[in-house]
Every structure is written in structure tokens, then in C-alpha cells.
mmCIF file of C-alpha atoms and ligand atoms in Angstrom:
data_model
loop_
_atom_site.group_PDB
_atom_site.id
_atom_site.type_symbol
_atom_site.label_atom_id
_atom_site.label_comp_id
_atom_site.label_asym_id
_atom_site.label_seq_id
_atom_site.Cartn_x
_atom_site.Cartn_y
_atom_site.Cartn_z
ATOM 1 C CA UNK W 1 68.716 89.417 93.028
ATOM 2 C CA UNK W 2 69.545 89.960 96.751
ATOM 3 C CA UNK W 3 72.047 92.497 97.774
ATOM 4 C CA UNK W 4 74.138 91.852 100.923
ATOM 5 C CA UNK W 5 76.359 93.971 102.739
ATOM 6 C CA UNK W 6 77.563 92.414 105.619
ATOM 7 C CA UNK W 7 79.632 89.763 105.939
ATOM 8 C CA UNK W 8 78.087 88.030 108.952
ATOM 9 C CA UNK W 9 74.842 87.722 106.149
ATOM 10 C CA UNK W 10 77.150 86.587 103.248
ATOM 11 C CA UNK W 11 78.282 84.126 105.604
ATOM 12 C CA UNK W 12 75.219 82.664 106.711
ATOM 13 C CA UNK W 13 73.541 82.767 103.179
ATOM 14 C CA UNK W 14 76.799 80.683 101.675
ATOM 15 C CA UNK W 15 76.158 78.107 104.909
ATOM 16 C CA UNK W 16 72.304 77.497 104.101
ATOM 17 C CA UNK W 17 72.867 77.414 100.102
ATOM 18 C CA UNK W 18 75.411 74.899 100.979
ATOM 19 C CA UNK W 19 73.405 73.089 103.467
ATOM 20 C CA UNK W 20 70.706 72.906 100.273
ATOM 21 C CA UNK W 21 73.345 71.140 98.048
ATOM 22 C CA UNK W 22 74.186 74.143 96.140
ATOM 23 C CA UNK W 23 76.898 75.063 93.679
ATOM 24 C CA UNK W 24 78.029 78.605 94.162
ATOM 25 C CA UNK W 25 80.106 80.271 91.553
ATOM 26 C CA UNK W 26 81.920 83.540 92.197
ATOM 27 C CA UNK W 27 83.219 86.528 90.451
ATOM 28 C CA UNK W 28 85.062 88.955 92.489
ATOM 29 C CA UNK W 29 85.382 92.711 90.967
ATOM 30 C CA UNK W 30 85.698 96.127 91.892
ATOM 31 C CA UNK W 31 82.588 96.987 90.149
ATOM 32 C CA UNK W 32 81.751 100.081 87.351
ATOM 33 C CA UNK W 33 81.076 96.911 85.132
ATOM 34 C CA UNK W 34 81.394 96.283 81.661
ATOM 35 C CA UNK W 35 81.081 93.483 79.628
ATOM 36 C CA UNK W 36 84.101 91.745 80.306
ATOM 37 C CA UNK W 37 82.753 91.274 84.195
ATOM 38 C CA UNK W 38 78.961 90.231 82.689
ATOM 39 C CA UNK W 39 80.771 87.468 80.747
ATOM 40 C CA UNK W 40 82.196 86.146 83.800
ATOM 41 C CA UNK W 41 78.777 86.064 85.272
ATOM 42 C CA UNK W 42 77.475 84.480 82.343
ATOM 43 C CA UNK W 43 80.543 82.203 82.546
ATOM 44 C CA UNK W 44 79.676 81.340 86.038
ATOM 45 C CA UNK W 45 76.286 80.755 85.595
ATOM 46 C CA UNK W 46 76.582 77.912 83.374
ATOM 47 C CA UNK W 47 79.134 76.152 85.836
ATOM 48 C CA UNK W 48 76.994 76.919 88.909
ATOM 49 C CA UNK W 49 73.463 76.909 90.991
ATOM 50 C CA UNK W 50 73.781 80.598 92.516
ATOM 51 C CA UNK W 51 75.766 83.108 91.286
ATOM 52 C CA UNK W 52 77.660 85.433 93.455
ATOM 53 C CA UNK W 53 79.287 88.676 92.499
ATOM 54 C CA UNK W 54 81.259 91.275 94.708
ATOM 55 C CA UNK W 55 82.232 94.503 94.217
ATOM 56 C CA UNK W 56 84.464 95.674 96.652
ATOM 57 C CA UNK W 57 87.619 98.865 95.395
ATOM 58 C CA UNK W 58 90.230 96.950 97.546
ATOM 59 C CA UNK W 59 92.427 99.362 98.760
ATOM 60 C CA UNK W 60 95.555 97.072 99.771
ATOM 61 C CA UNK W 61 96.466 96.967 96.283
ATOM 62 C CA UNK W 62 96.505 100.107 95.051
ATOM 63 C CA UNK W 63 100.047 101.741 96.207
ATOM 64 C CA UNK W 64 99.639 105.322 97.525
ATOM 65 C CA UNK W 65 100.515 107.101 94.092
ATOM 66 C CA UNK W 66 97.505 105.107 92.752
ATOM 67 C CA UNK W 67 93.955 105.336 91.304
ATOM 68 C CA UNK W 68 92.362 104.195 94.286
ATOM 69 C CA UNK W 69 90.421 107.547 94.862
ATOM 70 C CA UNK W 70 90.032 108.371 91.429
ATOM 71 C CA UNK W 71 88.359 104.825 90.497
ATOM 72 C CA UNK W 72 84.983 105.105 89.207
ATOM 73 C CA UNK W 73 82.206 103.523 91.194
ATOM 74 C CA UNK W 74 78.774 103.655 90.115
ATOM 75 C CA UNK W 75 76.843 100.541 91.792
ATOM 76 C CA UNK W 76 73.616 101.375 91.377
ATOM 77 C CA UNK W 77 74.435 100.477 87.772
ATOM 78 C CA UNK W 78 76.231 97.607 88.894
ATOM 79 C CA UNK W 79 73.826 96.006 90.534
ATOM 80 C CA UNK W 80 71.160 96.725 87.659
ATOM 81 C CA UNK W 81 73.477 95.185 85.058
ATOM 82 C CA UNK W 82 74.151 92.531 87.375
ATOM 83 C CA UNK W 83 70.883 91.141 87.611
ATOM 84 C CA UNK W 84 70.265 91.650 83.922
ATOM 85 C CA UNK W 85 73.004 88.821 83.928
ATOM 86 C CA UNK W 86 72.308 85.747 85.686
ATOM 87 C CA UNK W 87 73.651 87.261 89.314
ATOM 88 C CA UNK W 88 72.006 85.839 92.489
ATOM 89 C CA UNK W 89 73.428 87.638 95.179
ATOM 90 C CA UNK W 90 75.825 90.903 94.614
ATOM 91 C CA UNK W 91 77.996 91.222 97.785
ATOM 92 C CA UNK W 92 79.114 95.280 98.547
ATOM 93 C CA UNK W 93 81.157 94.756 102.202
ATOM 94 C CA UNK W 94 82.468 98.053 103.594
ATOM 95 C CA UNK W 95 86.132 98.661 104.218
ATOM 96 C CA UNK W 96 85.476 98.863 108.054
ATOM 97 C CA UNK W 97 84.544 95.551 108.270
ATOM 98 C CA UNK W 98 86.780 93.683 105.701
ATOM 99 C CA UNK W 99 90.061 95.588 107.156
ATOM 100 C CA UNK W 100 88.906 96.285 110.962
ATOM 101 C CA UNK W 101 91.239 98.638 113.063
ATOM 102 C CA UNK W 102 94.125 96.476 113.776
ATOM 103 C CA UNK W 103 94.539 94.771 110.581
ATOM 104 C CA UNK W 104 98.160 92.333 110.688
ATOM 105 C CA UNK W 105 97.227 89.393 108.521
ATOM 106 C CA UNK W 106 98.310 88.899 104.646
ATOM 107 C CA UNK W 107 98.684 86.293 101.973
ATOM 108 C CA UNK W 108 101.762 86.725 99.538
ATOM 109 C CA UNK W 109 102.266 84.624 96.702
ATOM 110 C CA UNK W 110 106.451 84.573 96.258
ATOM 111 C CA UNK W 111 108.379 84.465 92.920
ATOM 112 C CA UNK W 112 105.493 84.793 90.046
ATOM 113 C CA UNK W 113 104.392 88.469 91.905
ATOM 114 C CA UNK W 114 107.692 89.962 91.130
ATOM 115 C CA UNK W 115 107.431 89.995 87.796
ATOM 116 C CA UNK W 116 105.288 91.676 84.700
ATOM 117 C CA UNK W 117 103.065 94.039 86.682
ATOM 118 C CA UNK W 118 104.557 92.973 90.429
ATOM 119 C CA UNK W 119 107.604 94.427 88.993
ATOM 120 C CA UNK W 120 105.763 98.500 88.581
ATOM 121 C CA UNK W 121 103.424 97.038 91.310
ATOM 122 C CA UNK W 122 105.308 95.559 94.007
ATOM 123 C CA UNK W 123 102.308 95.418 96.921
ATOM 124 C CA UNK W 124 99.875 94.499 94.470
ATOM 125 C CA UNK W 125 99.481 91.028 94.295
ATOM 126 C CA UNK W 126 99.798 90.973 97.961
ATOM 127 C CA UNK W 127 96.529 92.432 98.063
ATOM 128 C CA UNK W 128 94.744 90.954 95.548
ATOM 129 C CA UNK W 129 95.973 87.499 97.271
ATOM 130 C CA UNK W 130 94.634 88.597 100.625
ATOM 131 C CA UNK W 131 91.201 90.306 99.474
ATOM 132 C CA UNK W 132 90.484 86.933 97.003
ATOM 133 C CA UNK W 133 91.358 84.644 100.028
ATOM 134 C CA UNK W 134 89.019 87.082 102.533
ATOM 135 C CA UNK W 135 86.382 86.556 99.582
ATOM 136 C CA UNK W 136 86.869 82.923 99.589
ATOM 137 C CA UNK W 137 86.581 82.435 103.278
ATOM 138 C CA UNK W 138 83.305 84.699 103.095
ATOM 139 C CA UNK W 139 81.467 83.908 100.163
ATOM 140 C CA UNK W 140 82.445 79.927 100.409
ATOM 141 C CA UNK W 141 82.097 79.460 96.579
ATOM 142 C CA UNK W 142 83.153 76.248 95.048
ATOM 143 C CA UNK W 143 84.303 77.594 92.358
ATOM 144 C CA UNK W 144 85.584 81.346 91.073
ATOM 145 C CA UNK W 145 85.896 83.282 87.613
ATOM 146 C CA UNK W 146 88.620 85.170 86.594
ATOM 147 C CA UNK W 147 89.585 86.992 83.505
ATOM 148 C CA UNK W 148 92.199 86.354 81.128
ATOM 149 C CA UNK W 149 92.704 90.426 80.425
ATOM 150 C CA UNK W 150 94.741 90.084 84.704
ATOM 151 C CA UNK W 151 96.243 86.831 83.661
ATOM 152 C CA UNK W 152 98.866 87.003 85.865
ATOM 153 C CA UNK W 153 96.441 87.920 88.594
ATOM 154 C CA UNK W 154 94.487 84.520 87.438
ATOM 155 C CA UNK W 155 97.548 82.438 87.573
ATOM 156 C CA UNK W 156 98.869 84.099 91.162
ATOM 157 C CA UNK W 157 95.066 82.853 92.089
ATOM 158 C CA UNK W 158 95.719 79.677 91.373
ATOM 159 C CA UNK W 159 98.738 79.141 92.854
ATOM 160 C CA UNK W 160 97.553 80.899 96.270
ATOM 161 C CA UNK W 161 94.310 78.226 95.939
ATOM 162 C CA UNK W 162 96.978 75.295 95.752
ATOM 163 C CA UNK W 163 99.246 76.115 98.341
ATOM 164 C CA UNK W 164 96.415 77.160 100.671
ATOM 165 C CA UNK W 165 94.290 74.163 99.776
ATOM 166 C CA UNK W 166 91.109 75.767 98.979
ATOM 167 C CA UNK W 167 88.635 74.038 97.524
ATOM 168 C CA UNK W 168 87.634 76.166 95.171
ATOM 169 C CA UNK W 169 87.976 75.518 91.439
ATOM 170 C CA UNK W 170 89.249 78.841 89.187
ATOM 171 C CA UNK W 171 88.100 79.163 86.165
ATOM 172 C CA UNK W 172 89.710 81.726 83.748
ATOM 173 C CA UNK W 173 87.498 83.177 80.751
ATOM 174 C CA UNK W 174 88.464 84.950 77.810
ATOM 175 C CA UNK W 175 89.522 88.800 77.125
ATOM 176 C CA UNK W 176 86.247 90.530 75.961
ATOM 177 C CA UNK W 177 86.766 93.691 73.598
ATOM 178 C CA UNK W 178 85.381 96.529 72.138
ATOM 179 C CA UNK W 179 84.632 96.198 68.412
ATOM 180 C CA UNK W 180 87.588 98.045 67.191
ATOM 181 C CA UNK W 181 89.775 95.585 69.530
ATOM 182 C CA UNK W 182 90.478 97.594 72.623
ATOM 183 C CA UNK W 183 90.198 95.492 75.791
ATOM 184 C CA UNK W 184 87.424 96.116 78.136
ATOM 185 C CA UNK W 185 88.366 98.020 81.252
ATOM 186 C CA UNK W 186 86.854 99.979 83.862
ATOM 187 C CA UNK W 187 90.235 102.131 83.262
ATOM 188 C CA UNK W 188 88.945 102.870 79.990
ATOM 189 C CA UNK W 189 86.848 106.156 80.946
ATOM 190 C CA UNK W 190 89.825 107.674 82.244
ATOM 191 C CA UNK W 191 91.466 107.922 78.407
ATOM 192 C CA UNK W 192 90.608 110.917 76.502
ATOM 193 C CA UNK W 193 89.162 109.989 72.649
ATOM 194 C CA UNK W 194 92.875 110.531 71.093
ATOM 195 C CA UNK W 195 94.440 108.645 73.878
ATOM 196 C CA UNK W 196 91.789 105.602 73.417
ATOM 197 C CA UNK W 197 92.440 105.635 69.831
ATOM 198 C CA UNK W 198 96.064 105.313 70.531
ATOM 199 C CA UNK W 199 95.634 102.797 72.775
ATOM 200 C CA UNK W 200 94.861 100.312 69.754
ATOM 201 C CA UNK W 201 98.048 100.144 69.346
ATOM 202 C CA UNK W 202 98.288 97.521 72.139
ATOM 203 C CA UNK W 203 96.001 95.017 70.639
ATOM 204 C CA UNK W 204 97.144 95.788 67.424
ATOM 205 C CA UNK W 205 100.950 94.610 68.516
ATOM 206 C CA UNK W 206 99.854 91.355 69.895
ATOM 207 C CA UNK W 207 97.992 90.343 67.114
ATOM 208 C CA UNK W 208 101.189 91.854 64.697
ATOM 209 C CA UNK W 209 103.249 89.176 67.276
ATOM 210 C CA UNK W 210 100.830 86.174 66.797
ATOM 211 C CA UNK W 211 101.160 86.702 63.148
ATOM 212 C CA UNK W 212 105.024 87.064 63.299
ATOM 213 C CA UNK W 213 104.995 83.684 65.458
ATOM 214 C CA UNK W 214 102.809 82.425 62.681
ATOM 215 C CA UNK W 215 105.499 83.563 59.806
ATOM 216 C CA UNK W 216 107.973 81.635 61.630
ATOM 217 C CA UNK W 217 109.841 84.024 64.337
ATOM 218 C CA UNK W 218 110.902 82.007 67.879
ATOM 219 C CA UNK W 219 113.344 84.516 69.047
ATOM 220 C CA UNK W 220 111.335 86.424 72.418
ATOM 221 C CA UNK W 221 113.873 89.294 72.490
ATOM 222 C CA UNK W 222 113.696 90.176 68.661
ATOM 223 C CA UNK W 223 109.571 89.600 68.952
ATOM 224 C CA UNK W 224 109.761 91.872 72.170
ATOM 225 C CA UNK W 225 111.367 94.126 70.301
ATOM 226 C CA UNK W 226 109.505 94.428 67.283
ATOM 227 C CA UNK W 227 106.349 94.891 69.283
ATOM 228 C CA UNK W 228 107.803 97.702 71.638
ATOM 229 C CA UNK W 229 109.002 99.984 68.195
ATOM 230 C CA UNK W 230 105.126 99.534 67.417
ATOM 231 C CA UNK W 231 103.953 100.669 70.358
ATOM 232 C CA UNK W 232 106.689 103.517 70.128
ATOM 233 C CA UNK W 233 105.074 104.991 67.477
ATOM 234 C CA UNK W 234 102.335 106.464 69.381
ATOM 235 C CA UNK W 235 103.601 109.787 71.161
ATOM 236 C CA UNK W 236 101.265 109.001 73.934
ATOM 237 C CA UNK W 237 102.247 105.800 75.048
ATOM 238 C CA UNK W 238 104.802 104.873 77.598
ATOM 239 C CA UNK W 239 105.512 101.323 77.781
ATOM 240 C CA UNK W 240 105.974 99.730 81.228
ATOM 241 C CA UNK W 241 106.724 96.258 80.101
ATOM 242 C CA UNK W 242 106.536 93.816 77.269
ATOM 243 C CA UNK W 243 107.480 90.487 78.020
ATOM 244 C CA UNK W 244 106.623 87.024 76.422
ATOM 245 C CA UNK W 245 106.729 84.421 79.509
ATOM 246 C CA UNK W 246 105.635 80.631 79.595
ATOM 247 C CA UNK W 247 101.413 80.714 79.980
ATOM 248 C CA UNK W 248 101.994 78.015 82.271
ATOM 249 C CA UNK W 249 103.570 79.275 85.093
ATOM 250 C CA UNK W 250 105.315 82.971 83.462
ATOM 251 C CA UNK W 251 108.588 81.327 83.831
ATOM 252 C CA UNK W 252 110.710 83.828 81.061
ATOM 253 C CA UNK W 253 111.161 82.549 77.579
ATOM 254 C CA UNK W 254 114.117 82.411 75.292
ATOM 255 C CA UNK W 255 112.629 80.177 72.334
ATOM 256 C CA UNK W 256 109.431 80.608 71.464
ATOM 257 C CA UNK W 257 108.184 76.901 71.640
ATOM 258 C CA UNK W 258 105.139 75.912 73.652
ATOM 259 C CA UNK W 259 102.545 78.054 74.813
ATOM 260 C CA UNK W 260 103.401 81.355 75.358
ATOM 261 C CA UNK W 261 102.020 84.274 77.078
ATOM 262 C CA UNK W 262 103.015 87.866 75.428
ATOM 263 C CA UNK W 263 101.312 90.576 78.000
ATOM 264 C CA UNK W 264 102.377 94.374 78.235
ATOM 265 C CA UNK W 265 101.422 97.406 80.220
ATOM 266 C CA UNK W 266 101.598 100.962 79.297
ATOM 267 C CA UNK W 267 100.438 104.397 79.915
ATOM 268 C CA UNK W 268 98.516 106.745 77.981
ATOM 269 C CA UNK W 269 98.675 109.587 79.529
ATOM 270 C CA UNK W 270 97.836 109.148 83.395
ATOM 271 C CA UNK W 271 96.304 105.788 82.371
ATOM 272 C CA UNK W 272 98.080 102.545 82.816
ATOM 273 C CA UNK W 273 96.442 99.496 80.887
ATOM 274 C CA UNK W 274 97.678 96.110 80.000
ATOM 275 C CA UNK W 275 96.733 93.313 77.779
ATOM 276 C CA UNK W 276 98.014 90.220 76.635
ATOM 277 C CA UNK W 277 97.169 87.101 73.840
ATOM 278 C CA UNK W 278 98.293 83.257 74.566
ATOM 279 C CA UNK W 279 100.290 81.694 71.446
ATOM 280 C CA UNK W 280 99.982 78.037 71.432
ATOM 281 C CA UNK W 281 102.851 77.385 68.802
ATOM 282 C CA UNK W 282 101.666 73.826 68.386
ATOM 283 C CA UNK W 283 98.640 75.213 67.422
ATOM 284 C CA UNK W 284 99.368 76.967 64.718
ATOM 285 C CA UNK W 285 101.964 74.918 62.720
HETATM 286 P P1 AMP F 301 88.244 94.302 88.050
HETATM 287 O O1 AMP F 301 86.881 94.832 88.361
HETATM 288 O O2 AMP F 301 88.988 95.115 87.058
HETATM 289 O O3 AMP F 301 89.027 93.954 89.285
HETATM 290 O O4 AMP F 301 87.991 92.917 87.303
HETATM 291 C C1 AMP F 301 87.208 91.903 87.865
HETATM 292 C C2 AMP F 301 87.330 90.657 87.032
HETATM 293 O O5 AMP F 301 86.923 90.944 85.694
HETATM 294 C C3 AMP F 301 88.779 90.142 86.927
HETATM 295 O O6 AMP F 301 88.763 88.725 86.982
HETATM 296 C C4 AMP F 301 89.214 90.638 85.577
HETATM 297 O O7 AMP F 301 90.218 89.844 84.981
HETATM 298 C C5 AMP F 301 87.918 90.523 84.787
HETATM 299 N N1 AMP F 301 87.959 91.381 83.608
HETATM 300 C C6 AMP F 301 88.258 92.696 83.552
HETATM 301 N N2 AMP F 301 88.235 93.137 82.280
HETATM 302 C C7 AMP F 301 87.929 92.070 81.506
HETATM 303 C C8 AMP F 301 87.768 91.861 80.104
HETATM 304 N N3 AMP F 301 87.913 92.855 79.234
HETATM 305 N N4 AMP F 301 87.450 90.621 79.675
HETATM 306 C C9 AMP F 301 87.300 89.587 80.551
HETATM 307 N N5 AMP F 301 87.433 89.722 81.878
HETATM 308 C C10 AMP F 301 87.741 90.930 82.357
#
């Protein structure tokens, strides 16, 4: 596995790759991995000649009150779990030279950012949008793996690929969890052992929702409802949002019909997570 830290290098190894008729997948992360980012790899790898993974703690969208200091980084590890995985090339840029003294250019993805976790994050997306299109332009993959755990992050991808036109195909994978249910996150070593065993709760509501969808509910605000007097009963948590949207495109939902999306975020303690499970209705009847 080659490491590469500049992006001149990236560059030039994406051109010749190319030039050889290669397929190169991507999977974009801000490293201290855990299984959830090795099953994108893995993901990638079967979709793809040469696998390329960055890790890069993007600072544009943390907001100054955030964990952008604070967020662990070990990529020694990284890089030794990486290989163990199917990754080709693991690209670490520095912030000098992926935001170089004056920076003025951003990509902004309008009406789906404002909602969910745009709404407690408002300059996120903005620069997730502009550090994934950077990426793109740098690491020339044809195609790039997301996770379903930032699904609204997955779908703002999307859209930005669309309306930008780049041809790169994204690919979103499944929510990987610990065996007692708790989705993976590098977030996770900031909880203390009673605020991680509180933080079932989360999973536990979605799956109490998908069940309640199952017995026959359809009405989004009573659902919401139930699920936020669930997560109530934890003294540690403080919900941010619940909200059950359209998986399509997160338009909001009245009736619960189609194929819905029901994601939340809360704290516990200083520790924000989120989650989320898709319903396909038609599915289950
Ligand atoms: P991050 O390093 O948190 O920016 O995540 C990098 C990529 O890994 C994103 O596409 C995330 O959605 C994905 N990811 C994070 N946690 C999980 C998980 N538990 N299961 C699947 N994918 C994940």
C-alpha cells in the first residue's frame, strides 16, 4: 500500500492509473478508523481496480464551538488497518496545501443542507461539499463510497455530483454496528461507559419505530413522538432532532407511505451522535 501526501503525487498517480485503464474507487474519511470505514473499503474493492482512501480532519466543517481539535487521529493505525483491507493508496494531504493562504472558493448544496443536521450545523455541509469536490478533482476516482450512518451527507453528495456533472458514481453502503447495536463512530471514544450504554437508546428507538410502522402506524408526528419520549428516558441524552423525511430526497413526511428515512441526533454528554434506519413500507406489508 503506497502512502501519498501531496497532492501534485495523488494527481499524477490518478492520471497514469487512468492512462492504464483503471477503475479507481474512493472512500473519503477523516481517519481513527473503525469498521464501518473498512467496510467501505471492502465495498469499494469489489466495485473497483485500485482502491483509494483519504484521511484528511477537514476543518471547514467543523463550526468553531466544535470537535475539530479534540478529534482523535491516530494514522499510523489507519494506515495499518487500511492495508489489512484491500486499500491501494491512502492519501494524508496537509491543510496548507488543500486550503492555501487566500482560500475564496466553495461548493454549497441549497435546500436539503438546511435541514436534519444543517439545521444544528449550518456551515457543515458547505464543507463537506467543498472538501468531497477538492477530493474528486484530486483523486479522479470513478466512483466513491459513502456510508449510510451520514445519510444526509450521502444524499447532499449526490446531488452536488449531479449538478456539478462529475463523473463519478456514489455508492452508499450500509450502517455497520457494534454487537449490542450501537453505530460505529469515531465519536464513540469520546462517551464515557454509562453514557455509551445510554446511547442504545438511539438504535433501540429506530428499531421500536420500524416495528411500530410494521404494527400499522403512518402518522410521522405521533411516530416522532413516540420515539423522542424513548429517548427521554435516558437522563443523559439531549435530543437535537428526530425527524422522519422521504429517503429519496428528505423532502418532510406527513403519511408514512413510501420509503422513509427516520434519522436523529443527540448528545450524551459533550458527545453529539446520530443515526438513522430506512423503512420501505412496501416492503413490509
Ligand atoms: P468519517 O470518518 O466519520 O468522516 O466517515 C467517513 C465515511 O465512513 C463516511 O462515508 C461515513 O458515512 C462512513 N461511516 C462512518 N461510520 C460508519 C458506520 N458505522 N457504518 C458505515 N459507514 C460509516
Amino acid at each position: 500500500m503506497k502512502i501519498i501526501m501531496s497532492i501534485e503525487e495523488m494527481q499524477n498517480s490518478a492520471n497514469r492509473l487512468r492512462a492504464a485503464g483503471k477503475k479507481i474507487g474512493f472512500v473519503p474519511t477523516m481517519g481513527f478508523l473503525h469498521q464501518g470505514h473498512l467496510s467501505l473499503l471492502e465495498e469499494a474493492k469489489t466495485r473497483s481496480d485500485i482502491v483509494v482512501m483519504s484521511i484528511y480532519v477537514n476543518p471547514t466543517q467543523f463550526a468553531p464551538n466544535e470537535d475539530f481539535e479534540a478529534y482523535p487521529r491516530d494514522t499510523e493505525r489507519d494506515c495499518k488497518l487500511a492495508s489489512q483491507h484491500g486499500c491501494d493508496i491512502v492519501f494524508i494531504p496537509e491543510s496548507d496545501q488543500i486550503y492555501p493562504e487566500p482560500y475564496l472558493t466553495y461548493v454549497e448544496v441549497e435546500k436539503m443542507t438546511r435541514i436534519l443536521c444543517g439545521a444544528s450545523r449550518p456551515a457543515h455541509f458547505r464543507g463537506v461539499t467543498t472538501i468531497v469536490a477538492k477530493l474528486f478533482n484530486i483523486v479522479k476516482p470513478q466512483l466513491a463510497v459513502f456510508g449510510q450512518k451520514d445519510y444526509q451527507q450521502a444524499l447532499v453528495i449526490q446531488q452536488m455530483t449531479r449538478d456539478l456533472n462529475f463523473d463519478v458514481e456514489i455508492v452508499i453502503a450500509p450502517i455497520v454496528r457494534e454487537s449490542d447495536g450501537l453505530a460505529m463512530s469515531s465519536r464513540n471514544s469520546y462517551l464515557s461507559p454509562d453514557e455509551r450504554q445510554q446511547a442504545l437508546v438511539l438504535n433501540r428507538s429506530l428499531l421500536m419505530a420500524k416495528q411500530e410502522i410494521l404494527s400499522g402506524e403512518r402518522d410521522a408526528e405521533s411516530l416522532k413522538r413516540k420515539i423522542r419520549a424513548n429517548i427521554r428516558q435516558k437522563p443523559a441524552a439531549e435530543i437535537d432532532y428526530v425527524e422522519i423525511v422521504d429517503a429519496r430526497n428528505l423532502d418532510p413526511v406527513k403519511d408514512i407511505q413510501h420509503n422513509v428515512l427516520i434519522a436523529l441526533a443527540a448528545k450524551f454528554g459533550k458527545t453529539r451522535l446520530i443515526d438513522n434506519i430506512i423503512v420501505d413500507v412496501e416492503k413490509l406489508i
